[in-house]
CSV table of C-alpha atoms and ligand atoms in Angstrom, one decimal:
chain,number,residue,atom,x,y,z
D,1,UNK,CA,-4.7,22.1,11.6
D,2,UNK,CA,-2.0,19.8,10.4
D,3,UNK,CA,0.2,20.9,7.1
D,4,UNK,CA,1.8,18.7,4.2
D,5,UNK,CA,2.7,18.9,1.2
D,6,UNK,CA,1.4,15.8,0.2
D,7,UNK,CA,-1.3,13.9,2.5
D,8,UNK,CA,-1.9,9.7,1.3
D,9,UNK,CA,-5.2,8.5,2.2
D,10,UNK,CA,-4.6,4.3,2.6
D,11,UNK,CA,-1.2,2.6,4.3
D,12,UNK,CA,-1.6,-0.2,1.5
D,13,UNK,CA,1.3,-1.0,-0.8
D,14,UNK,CA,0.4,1.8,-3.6
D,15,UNK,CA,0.1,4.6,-0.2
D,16,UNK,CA,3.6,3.4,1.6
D,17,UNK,CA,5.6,3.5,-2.3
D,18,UNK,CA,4.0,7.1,-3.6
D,19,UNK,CA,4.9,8.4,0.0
D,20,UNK,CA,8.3,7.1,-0.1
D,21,UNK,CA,8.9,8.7,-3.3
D,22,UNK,CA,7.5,12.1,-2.7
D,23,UNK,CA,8.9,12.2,0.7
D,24,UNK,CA,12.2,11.0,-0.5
D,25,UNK,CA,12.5,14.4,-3.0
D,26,UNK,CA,11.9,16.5,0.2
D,27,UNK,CA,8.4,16.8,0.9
D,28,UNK,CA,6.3,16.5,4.2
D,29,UNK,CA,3.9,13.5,3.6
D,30,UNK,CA,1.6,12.0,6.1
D,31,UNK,CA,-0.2,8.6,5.1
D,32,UNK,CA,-3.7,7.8,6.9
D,33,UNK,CA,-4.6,4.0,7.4
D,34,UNK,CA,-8.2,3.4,8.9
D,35,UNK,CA,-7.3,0.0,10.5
D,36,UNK,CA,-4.6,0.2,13.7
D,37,UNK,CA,-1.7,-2.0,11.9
D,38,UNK,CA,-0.8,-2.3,8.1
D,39,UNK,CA,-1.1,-5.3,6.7
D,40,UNK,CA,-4.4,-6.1,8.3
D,41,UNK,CA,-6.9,-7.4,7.4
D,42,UNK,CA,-5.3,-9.4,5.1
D,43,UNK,CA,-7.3,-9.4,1.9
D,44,UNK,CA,-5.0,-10.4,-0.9
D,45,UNK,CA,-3.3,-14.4,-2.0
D,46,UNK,CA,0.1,-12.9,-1.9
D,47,UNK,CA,1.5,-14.2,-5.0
D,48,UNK,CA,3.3,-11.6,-7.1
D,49,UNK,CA,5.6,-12.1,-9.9
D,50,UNK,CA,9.5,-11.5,-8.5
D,51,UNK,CA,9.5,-8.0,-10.8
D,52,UNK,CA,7.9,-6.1,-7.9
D,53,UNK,CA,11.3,-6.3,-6.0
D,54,UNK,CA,12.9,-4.4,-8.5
D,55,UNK,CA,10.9,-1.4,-7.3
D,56,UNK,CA,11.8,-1.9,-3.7
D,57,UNK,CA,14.3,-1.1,-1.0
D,58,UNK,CA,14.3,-4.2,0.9
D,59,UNK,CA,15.4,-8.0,0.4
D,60,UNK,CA,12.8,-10.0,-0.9
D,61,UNK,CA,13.8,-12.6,2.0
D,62,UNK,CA,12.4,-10.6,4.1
D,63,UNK,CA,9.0,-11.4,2.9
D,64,UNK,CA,8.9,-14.5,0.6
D,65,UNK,CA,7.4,-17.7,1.7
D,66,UNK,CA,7.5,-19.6,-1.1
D,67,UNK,CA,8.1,-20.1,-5.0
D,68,UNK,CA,5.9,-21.0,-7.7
D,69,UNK,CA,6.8,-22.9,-10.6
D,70,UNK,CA,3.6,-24.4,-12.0
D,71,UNK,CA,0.1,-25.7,-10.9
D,72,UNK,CA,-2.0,-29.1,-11.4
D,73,UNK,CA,-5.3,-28.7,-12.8
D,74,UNK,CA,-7.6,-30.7,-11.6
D,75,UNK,CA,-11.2,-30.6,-13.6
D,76,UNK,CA,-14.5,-32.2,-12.0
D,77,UNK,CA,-14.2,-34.9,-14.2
D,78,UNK,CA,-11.3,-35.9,-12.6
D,79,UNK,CA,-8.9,-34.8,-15.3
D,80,UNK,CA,-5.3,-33.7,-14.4
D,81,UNK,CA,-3.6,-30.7,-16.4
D,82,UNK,CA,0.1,-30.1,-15.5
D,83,UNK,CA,1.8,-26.6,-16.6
D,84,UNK,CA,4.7,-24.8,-15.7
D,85,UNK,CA,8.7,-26.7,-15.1
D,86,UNK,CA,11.8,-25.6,-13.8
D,87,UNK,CA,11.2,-21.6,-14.2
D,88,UNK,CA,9.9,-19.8,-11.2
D,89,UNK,CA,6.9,-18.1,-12.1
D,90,UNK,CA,5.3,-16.0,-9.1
D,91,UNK,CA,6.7,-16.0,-5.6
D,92,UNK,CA,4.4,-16.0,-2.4
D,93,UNK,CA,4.9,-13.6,0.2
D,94,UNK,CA,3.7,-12.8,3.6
D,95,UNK,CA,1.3,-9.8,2.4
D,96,UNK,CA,1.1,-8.2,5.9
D,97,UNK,CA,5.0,-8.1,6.3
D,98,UNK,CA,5.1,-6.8,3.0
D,99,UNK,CA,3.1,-4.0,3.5
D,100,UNK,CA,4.7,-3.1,6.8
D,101,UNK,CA,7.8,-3.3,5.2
D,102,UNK,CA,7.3,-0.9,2.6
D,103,UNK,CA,5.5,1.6,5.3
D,104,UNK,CA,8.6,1.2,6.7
D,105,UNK,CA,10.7,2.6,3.7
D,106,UNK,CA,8.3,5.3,3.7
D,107,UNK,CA,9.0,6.4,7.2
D,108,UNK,CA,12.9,6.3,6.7
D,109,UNK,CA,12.6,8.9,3.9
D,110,UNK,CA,10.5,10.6,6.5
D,111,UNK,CA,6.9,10.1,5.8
D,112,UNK,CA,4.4,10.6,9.2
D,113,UNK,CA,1.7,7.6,9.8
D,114,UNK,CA,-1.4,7.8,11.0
D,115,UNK,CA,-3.3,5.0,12.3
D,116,UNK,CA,-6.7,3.9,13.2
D,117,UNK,CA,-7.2,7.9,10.7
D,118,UNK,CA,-10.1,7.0,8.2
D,119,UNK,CA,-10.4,9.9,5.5
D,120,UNK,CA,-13.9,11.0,6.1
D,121,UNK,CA,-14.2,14.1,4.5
D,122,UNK,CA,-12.0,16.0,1.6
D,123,UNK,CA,-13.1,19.6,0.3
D,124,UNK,CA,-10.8,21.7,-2.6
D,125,UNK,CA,-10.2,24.5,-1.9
D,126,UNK,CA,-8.1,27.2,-4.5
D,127,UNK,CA,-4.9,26.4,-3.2
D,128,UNK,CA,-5.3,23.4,-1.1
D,129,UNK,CA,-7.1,20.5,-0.2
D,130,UNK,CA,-8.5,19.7,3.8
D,131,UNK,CA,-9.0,16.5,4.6
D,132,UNK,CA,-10.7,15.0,7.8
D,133,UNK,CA,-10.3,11.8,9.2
D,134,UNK,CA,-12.1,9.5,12.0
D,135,UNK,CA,-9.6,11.0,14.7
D,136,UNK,CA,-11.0,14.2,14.4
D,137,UNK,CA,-7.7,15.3,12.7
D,138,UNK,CA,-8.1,18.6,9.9
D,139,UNK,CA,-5.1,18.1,7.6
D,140,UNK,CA,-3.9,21.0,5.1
D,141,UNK,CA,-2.2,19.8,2.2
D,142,UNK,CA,-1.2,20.7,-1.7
D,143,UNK,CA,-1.9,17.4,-3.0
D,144,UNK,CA,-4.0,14.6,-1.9
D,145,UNK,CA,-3.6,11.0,-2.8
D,146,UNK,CA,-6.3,8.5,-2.9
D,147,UNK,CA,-4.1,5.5,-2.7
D,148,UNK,CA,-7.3,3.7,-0.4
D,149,UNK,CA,-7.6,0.3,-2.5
D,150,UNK,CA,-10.3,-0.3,-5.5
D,151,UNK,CA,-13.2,0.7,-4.1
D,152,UNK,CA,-11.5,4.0,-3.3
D,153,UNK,CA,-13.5,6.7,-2.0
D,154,UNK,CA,-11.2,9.6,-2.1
D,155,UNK,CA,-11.3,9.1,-6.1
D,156,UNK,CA,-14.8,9.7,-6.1
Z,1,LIG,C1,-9.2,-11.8,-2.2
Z,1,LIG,C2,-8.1,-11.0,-2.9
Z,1,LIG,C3,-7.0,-11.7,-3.3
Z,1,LIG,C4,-5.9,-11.0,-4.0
Z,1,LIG,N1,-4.8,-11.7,-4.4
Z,1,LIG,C5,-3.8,-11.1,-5.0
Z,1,LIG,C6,-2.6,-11.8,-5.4
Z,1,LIG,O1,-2.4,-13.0,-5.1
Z,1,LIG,N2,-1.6,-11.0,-6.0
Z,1,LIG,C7,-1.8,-9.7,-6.2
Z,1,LIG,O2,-0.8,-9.1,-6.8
Z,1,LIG,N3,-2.9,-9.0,-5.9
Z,1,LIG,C8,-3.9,-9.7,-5.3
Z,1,LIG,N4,-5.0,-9.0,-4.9
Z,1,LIG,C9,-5.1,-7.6,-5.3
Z,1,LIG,C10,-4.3,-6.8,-4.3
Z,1,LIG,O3,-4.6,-7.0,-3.0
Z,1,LIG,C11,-4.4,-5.3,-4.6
Z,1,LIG,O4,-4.1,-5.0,-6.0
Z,1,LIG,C12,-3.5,-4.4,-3.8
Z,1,LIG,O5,-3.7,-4.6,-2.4
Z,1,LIG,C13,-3.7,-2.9,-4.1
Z,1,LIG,O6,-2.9,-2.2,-3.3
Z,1,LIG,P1,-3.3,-0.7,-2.8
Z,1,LIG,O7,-2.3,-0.2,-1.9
Z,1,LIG,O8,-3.8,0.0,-4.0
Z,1,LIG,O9,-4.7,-1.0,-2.0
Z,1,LIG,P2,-4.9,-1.8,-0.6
Z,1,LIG,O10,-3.9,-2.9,-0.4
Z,1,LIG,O11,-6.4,-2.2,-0.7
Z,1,LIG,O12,-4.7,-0.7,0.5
Z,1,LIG,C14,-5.6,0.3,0.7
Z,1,LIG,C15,-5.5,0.8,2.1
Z,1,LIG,O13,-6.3,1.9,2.3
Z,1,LIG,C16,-6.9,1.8,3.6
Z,1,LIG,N5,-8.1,2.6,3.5
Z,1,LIG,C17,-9.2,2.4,2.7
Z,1,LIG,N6,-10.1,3.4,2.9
Z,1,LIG,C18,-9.5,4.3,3.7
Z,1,LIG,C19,-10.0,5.6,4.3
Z,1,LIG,N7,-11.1,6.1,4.0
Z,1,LIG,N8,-9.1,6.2,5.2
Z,1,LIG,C20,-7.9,5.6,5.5
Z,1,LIG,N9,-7.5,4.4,5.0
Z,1,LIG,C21,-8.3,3.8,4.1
Z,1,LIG,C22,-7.2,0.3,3.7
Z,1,LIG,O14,-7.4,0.0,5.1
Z,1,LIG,C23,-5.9,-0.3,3.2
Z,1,LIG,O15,-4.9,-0.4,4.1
Z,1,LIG,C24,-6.1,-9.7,-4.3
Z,1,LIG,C25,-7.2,-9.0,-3.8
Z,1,LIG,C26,-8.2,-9.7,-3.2
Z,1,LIG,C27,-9.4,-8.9,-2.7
């Protein structure tokens, strides 16, 4: 059996941040990801407004593909509405690098990742929580994060 303080179920953007954070004040924190790379499958637009840097370590050069500055309309009846101007409104980035970047940030603060580790299983206990995942791993940790996406299992 495996000990953390803190074990993140999901190697999305909202697992690698809360595991950087944690592990960054000390803690042991291991992040399991069902799929065998972060980032895929993507299943997101990648447009984000240019405020979400402000919460990260890294440049966003790393990861931006394009800006946004407006959009053309176009109705079925052929109609054409034009908003937007000069001001950037939402940049585009490469979602997959993204996430792997922020994984990343997690692991220099000293987070552990577990791939191709689907949560299948968590019971509370008094003083803990044990989770299971795909790999037959048993984890022991204080605190357990469901940070697996909207349909989220671990919440329910
Ligand atoms: C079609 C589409 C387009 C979108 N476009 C945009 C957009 O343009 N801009 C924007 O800001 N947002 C967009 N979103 C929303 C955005 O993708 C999510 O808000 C964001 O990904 C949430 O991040 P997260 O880390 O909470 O979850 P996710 O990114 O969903 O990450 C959850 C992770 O948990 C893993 N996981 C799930 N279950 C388990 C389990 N049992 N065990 C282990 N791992 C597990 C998954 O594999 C995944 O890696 C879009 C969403 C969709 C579906």
């Amino acid at each position: 059996m495996q000990e953390y303080d803190v074990a993140v179920v999901g190697g999305g953007p909202i697992g690698g941040y809360v595991a950087k954070e944690i592990a960054h004040e000390g803690f042991k924190v291991a992040i399991f990801e069902e799929h065998e790379q972060i980032g895929t499958p993507l299943k997101c637009a990648g447009l984000v407004t240019s405020r979400v840097f402000d919460f990260l370590d890294f440049p966003k050069e790393l990861v931006v593909q394009n800006k946004i500055k407006g959009a053309h309309i176009h109705s079925p009846l052929g109609n054409t509405l034009t908003i937007g101007g000069d001001r950037v409104h939402a940049l585009v980035i490469d979602r997959p690098m993204f996430d792997k970047e922020i994984i990343k940030c997690s692991i220099e603060k000293g987070a552990e990742v577990f791939l191709e580790n689907k949560a299948i299983s968590a019971k509370k206990h008094e003083d803990h929580v044990e989770l299971k995942t795909s790999q037959n791993n048993v984890v022991k940790c204080r605190l357990l994060v469901g940070a697996d996406g909207p349909l989220s299992k671990t919440r329910e």
